[in-house]
Short mmCIF file of N, CA and C in Angstrom, two decimals:
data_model
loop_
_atom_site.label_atom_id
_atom_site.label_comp_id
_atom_site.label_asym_id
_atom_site.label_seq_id
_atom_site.Cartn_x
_atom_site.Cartn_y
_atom_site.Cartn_z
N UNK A 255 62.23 3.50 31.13
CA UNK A 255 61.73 4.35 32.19
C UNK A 255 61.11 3.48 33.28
N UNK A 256 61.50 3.75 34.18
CA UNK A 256 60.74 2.96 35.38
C UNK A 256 59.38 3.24 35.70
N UNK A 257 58.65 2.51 36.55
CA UNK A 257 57.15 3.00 36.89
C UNK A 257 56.84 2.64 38.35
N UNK A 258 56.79 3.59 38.44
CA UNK A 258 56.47 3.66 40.20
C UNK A 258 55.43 3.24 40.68
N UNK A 259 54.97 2.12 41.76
CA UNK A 259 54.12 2.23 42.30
C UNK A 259 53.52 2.83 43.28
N UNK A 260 52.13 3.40 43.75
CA UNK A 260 51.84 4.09 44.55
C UNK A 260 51.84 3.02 46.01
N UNK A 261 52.53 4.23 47.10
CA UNK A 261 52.53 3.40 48.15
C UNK A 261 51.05 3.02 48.32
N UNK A 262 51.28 1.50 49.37
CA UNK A 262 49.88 0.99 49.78
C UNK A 262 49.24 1.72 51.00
N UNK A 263 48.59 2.36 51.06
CA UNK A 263 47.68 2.66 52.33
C UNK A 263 46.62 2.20 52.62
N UNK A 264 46.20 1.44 54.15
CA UNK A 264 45.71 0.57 54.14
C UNK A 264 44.13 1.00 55.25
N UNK A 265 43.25 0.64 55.15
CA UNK A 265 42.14 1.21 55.68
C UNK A 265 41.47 0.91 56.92
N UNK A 266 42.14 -0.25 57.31
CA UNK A 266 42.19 -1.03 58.72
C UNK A 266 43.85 -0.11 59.55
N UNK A 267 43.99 -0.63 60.41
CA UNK A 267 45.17 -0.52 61.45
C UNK A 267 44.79 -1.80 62.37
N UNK A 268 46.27 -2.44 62.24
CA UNK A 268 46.88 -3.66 63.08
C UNK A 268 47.64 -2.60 64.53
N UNK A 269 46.56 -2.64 65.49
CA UNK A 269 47.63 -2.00 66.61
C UNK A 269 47.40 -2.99 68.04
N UNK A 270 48.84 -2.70 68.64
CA UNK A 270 48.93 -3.28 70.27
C UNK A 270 49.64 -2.32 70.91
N UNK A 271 48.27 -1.85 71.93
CA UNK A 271 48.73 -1.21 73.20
C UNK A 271 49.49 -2.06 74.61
N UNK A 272 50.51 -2.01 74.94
CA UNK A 272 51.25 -2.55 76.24
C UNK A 272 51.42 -1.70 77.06
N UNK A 273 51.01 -2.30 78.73
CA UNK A 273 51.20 -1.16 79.73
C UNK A 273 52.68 -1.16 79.43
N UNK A 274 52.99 0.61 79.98
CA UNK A 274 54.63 1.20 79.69
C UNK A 274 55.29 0.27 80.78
N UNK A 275 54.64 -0.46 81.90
CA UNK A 275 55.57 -1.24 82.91
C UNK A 275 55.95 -2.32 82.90
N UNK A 276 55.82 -2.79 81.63
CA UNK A 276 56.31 -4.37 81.48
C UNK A 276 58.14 -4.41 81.24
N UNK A 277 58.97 -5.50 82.09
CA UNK A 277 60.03 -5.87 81.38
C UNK A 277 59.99 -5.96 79.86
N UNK A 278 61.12 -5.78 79.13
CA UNK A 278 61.29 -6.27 78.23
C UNK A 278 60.95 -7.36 77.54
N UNK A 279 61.49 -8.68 78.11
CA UNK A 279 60.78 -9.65 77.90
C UNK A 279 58.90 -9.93 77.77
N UNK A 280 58.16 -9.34 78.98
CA UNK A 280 56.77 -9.34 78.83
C UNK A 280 56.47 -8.41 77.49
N UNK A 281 56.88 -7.53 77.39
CA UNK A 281 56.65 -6.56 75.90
C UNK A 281 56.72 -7.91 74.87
N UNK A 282 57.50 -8.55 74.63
CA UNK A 282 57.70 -9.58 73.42
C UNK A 282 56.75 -10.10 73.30
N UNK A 283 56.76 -11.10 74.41
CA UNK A 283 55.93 -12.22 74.75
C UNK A 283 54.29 -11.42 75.03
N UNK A 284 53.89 -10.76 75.19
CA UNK A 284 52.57 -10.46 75.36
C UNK A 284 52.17 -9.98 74.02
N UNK A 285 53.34 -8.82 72.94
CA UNK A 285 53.02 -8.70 71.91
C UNK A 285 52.53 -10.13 70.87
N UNK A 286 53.07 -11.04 71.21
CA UNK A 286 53.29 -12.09 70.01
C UNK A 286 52.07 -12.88 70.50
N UNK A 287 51.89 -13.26 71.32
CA UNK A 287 50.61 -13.26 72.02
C UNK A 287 49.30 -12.91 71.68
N UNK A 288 49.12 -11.65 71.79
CA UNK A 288 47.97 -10.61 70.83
C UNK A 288 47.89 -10.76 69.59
N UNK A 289 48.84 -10.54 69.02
CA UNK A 289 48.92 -10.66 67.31
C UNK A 289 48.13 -11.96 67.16
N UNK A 290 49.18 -13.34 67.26
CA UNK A 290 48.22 -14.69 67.23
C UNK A 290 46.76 -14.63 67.10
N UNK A 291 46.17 -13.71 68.01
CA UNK A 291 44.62 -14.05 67.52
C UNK A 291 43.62 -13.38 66.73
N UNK A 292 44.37 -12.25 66.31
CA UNK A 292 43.56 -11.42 64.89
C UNK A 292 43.79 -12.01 63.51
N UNK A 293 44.87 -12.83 63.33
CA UNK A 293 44.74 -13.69 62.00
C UNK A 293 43.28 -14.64 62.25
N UNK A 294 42.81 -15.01 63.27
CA UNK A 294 41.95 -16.49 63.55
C UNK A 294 40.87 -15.64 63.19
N UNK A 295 40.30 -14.39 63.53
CA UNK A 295 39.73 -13.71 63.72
C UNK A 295 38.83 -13.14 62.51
N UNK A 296 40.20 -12.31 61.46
CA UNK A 296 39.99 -11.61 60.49
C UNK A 296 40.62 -11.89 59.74
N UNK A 297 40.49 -13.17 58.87
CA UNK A 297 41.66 -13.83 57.75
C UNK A 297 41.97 -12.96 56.57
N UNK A 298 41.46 -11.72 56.60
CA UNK A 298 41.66 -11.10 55.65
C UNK A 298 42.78 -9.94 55.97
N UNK A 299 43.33 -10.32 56.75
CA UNK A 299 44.49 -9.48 57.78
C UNK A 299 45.59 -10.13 56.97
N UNK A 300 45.75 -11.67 56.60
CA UNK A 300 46.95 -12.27 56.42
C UNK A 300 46.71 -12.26 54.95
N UNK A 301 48.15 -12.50 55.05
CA UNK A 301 48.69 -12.29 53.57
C UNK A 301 49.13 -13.91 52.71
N UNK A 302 49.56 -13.74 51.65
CA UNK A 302 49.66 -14.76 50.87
C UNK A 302 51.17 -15.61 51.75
N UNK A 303 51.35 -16.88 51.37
CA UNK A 303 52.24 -17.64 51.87
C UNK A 303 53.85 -16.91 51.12
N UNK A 304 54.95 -16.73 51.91
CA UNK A 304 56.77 -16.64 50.90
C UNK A 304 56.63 -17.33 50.52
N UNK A 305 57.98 -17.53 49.75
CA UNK A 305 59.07 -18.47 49.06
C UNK A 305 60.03 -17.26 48.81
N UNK A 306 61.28 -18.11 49.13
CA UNK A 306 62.37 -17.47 48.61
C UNK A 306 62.64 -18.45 47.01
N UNK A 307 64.00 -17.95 47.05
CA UNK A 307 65.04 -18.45 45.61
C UNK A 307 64.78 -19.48 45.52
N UNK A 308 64.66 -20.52 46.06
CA UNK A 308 65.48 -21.79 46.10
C UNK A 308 63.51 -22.58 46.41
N UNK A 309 62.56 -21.96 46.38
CA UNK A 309 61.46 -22.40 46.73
C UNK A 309 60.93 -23.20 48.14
N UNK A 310 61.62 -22.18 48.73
CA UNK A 310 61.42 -23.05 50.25
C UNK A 310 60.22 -22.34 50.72
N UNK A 311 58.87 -22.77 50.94
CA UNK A 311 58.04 -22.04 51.71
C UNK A 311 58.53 -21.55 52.90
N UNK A 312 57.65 -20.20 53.09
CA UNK A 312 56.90 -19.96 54.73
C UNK A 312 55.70 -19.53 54.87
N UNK A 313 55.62 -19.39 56.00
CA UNK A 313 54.32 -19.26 56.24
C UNK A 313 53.38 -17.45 56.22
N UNK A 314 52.70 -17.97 55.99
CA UNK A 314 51.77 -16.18 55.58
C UNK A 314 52.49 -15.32 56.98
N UNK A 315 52.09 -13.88 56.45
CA UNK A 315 52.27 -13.34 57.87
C UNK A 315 51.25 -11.80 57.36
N UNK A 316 50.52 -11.22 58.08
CA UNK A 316 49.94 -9.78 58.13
C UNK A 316 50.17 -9.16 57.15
N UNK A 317 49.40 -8.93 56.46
CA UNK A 317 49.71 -8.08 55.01
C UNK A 317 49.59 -6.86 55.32
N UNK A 318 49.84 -6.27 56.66
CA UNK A 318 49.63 -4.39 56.75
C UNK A 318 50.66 -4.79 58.29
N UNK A 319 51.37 -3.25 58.54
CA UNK A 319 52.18 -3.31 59.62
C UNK A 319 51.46 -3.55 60.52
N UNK A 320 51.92 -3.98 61.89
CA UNK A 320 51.10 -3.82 63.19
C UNK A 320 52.16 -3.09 64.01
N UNK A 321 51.41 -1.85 64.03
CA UNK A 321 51.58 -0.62 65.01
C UNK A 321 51.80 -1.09 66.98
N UNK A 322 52.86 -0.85 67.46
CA UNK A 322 52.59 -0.88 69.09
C UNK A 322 52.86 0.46 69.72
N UNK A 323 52.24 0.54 70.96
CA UNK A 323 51.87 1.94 71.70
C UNK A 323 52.11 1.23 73.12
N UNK A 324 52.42 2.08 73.43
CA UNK A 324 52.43 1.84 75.50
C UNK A 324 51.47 3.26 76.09
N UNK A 325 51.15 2.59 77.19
CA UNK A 325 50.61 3.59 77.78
C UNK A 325 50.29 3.26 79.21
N UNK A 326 49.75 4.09 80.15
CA UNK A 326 49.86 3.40 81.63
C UNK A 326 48.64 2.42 81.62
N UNK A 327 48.63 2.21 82.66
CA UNK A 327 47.24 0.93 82.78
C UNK A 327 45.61 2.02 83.06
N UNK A 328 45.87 3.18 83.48
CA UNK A 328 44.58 3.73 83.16
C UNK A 328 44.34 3.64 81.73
N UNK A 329 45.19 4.09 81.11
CA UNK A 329 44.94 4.24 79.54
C UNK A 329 44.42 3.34 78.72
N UNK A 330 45.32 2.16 79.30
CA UNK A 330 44.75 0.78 78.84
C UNK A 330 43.25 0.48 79.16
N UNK A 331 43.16 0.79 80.43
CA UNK A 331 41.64 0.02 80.74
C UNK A 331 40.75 0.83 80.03
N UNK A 332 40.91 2.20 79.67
CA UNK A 332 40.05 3.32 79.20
C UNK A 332 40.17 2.67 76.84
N UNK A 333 41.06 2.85 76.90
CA UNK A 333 41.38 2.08 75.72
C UNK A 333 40.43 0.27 75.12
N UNK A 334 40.21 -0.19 76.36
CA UNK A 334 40.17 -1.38 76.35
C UNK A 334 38.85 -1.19 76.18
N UNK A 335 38.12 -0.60 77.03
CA UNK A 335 36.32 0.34 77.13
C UNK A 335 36.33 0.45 75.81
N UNK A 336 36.85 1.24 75.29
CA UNK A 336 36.46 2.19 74.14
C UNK A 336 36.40 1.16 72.82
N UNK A 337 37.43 0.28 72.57
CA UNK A 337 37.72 -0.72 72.10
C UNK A 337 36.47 -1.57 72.24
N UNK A 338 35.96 -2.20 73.39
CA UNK A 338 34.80 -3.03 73.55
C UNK A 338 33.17 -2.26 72.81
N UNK A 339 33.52 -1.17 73.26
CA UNK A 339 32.17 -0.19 73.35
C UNK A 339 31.61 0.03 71.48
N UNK A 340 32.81 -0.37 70.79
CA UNK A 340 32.89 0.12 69.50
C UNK A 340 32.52 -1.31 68.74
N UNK A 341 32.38 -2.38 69.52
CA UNK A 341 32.40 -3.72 69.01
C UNK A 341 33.59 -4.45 67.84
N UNK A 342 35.14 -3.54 68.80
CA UNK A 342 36.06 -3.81 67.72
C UNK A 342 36.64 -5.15 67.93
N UNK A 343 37.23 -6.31 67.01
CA UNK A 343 37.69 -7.24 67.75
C UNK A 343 39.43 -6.75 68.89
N UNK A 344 39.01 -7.41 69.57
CA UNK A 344 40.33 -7.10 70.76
C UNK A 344 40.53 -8.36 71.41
N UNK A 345 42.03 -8.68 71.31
CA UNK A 345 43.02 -9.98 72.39
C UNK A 345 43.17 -9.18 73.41
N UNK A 346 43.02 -9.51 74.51
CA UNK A 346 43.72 -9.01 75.93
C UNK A 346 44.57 -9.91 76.30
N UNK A 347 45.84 -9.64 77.09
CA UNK A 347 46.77 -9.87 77.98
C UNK A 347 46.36 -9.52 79.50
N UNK A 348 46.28 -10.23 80.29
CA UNK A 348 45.96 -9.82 81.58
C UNK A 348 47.43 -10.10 82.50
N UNK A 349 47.67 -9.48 83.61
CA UNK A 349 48.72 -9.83 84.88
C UNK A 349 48.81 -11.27 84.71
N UNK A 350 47.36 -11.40 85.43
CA UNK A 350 47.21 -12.76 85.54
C UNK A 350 48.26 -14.01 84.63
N UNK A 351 47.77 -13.89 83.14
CA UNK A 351 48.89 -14.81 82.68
C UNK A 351 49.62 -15.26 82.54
N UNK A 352 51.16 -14.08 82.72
CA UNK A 352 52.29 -14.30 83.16
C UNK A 352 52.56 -15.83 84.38
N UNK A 353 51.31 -16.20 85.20
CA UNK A 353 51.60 -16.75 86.30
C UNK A 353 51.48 -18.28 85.80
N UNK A 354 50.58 -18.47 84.57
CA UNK A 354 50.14 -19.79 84.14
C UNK A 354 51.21 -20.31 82.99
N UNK A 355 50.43 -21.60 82.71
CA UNK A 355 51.43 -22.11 81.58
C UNK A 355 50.83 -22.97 80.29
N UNK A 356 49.64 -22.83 80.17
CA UNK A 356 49.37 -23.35 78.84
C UNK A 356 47.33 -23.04 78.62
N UNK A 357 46.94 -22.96 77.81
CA UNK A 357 46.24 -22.35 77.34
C UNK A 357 44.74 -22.25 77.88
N UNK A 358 44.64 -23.75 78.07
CA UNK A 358 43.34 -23.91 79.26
C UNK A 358 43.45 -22.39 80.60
N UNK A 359 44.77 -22.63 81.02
CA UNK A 359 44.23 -21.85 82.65
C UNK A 359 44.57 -20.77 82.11
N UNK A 360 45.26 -19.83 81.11
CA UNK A 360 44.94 -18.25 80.59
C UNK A 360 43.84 -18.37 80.44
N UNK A 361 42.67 -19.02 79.55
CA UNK A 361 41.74 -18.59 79.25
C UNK A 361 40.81 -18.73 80.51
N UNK A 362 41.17 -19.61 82.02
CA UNK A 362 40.35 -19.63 82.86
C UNK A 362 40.43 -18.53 83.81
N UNK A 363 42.03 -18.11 83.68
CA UNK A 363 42.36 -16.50 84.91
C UNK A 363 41.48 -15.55 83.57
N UNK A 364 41.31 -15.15 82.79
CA UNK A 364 41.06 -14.07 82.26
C UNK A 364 39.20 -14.37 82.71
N UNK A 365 38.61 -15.67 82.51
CA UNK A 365 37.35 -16.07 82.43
C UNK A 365 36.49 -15.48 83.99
N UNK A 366 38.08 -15.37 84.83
CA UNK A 366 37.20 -15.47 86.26
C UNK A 366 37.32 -14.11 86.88
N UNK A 367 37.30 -12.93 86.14
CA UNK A 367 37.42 -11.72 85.97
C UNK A 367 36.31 -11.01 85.16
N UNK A 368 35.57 -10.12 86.18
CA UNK A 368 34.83 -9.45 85.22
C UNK A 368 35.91 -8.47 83.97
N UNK A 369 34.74 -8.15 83.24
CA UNK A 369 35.51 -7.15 82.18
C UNK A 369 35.83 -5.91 82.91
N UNK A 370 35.87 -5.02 83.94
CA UNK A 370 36.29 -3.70 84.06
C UNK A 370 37.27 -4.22 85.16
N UNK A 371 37.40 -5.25 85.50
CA UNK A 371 38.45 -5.79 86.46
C UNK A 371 39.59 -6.27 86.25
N UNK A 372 39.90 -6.72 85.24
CA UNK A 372 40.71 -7.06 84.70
C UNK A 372 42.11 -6.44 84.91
N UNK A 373 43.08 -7.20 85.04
CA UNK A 373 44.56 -6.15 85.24
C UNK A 373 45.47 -6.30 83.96
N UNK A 374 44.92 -5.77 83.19
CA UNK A 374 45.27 -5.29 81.92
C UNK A 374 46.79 -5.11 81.53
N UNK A 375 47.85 -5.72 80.70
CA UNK A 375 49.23 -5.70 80.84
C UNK A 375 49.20 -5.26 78.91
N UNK A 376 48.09 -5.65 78.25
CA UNK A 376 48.02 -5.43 76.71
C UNK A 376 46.95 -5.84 76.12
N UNK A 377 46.73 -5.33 75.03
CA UNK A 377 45.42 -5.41 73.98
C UNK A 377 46.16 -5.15 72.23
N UNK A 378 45.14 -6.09 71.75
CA UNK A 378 45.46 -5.95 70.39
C UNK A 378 44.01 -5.36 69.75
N UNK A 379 43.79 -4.37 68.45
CA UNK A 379 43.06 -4.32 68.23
C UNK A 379 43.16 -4.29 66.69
N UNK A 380 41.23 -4.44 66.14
CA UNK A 380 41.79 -3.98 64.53
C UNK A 380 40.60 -3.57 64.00
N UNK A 381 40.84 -2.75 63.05
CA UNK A 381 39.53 -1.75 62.78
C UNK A 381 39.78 -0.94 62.12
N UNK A 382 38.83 -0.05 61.72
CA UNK A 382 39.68 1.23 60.81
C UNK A 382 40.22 2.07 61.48
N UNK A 383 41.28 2.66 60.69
CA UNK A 383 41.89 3.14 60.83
C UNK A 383 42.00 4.70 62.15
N UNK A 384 40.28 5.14 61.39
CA UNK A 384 40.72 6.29 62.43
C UNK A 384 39.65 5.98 63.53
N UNK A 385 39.15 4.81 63.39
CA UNK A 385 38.36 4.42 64.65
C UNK A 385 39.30 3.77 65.88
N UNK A 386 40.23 3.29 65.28
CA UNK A 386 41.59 2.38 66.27
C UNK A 386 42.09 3.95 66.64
N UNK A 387 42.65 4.89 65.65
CA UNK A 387 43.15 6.10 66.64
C UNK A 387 42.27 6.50 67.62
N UNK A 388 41.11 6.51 67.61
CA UNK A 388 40.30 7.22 68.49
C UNK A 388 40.50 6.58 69.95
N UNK A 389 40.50 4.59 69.17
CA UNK A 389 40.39 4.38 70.91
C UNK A 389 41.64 4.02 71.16
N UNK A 390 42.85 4.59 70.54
CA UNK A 390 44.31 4.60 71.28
C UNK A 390 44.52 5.92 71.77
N UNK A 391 43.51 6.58 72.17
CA UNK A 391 43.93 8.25 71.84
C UNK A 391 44.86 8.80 73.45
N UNK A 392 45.57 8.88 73.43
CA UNK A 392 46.36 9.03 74.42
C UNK A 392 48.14 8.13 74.25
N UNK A 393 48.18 7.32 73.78
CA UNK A 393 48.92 6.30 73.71
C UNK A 393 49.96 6.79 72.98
N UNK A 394 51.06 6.02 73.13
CA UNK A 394 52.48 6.76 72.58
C UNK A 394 53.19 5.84 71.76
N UNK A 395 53.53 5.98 70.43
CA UNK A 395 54.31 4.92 69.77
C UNK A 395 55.16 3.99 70.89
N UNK A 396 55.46 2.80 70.91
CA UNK A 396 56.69 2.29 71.44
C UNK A 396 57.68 2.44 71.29
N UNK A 397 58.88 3.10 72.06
CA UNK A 397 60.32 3.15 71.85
C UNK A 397 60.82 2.53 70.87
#
């Protein structure tokens, strides 16, 4: 007889909101972006290291899905508030970045921006579960 395990449900939520106006390409690249800094963050996000057959490592990756949402850039900035206000950890993506090229001057365009100024292109957040719905509340799965 077989024995089923009960699915995992998980008590945090891994989510990234992207404004709905990004190319394709910026959707990728800003997602992968965000993600990167909630492992540094909350090591208890990542999961144990693979191996396949043949014992070839890889490397850990998020032990719970990460959810993405679009929404316009009001939503975002209102999202981004709500997110801050709650003391949740949050990566931002700003306009700005797209224009630079390595890690010093993102962190100096985002630095030379107050926080409600910001031109907001994405956010990652993580938290429980129905505290992350609250401050995505408007937001629409991604296509």
């Amino acid at each position: 007889m077989e024995t089923r395990l009960a699915p995992v449900r998980f008590d945090t939520k891994i989510a990234v909101l992207l404004r709905a106006d990004l190319a394709v390409w910026q959707r990728l690249n800003v997602t992968a972006f965000l993600v990167s800094g909630l492992g540094t963050r909350i090591p208890e996000v990542i999961g144990e290291p693979y191996a396949d057959a043949d014992d070839t490592t890889y490397l850990p990756m998020f032990r719970q899905p990460v959810l993405v949402f679009q929404g316009s850039g009001e939503l975002l900035a209102s999202a981004h508030a709500r997110a801050v206000g709650r003391e949740l950890p949050v990566a931002v993506f700003t306009a700005d970045l797209f224009a630079t090229g390595n890690d010093r001057d993102n962190r100096a365009a985002v630095r030379g921006v107050r926080r409600e100024q910001l031109d907001l292109v994405g956010m990652a957040v993580h938290g429980p579960r129905n505290v992350v719905d609250k401050v995505l509340k408007g937001a629409e799965m991604h296509p």
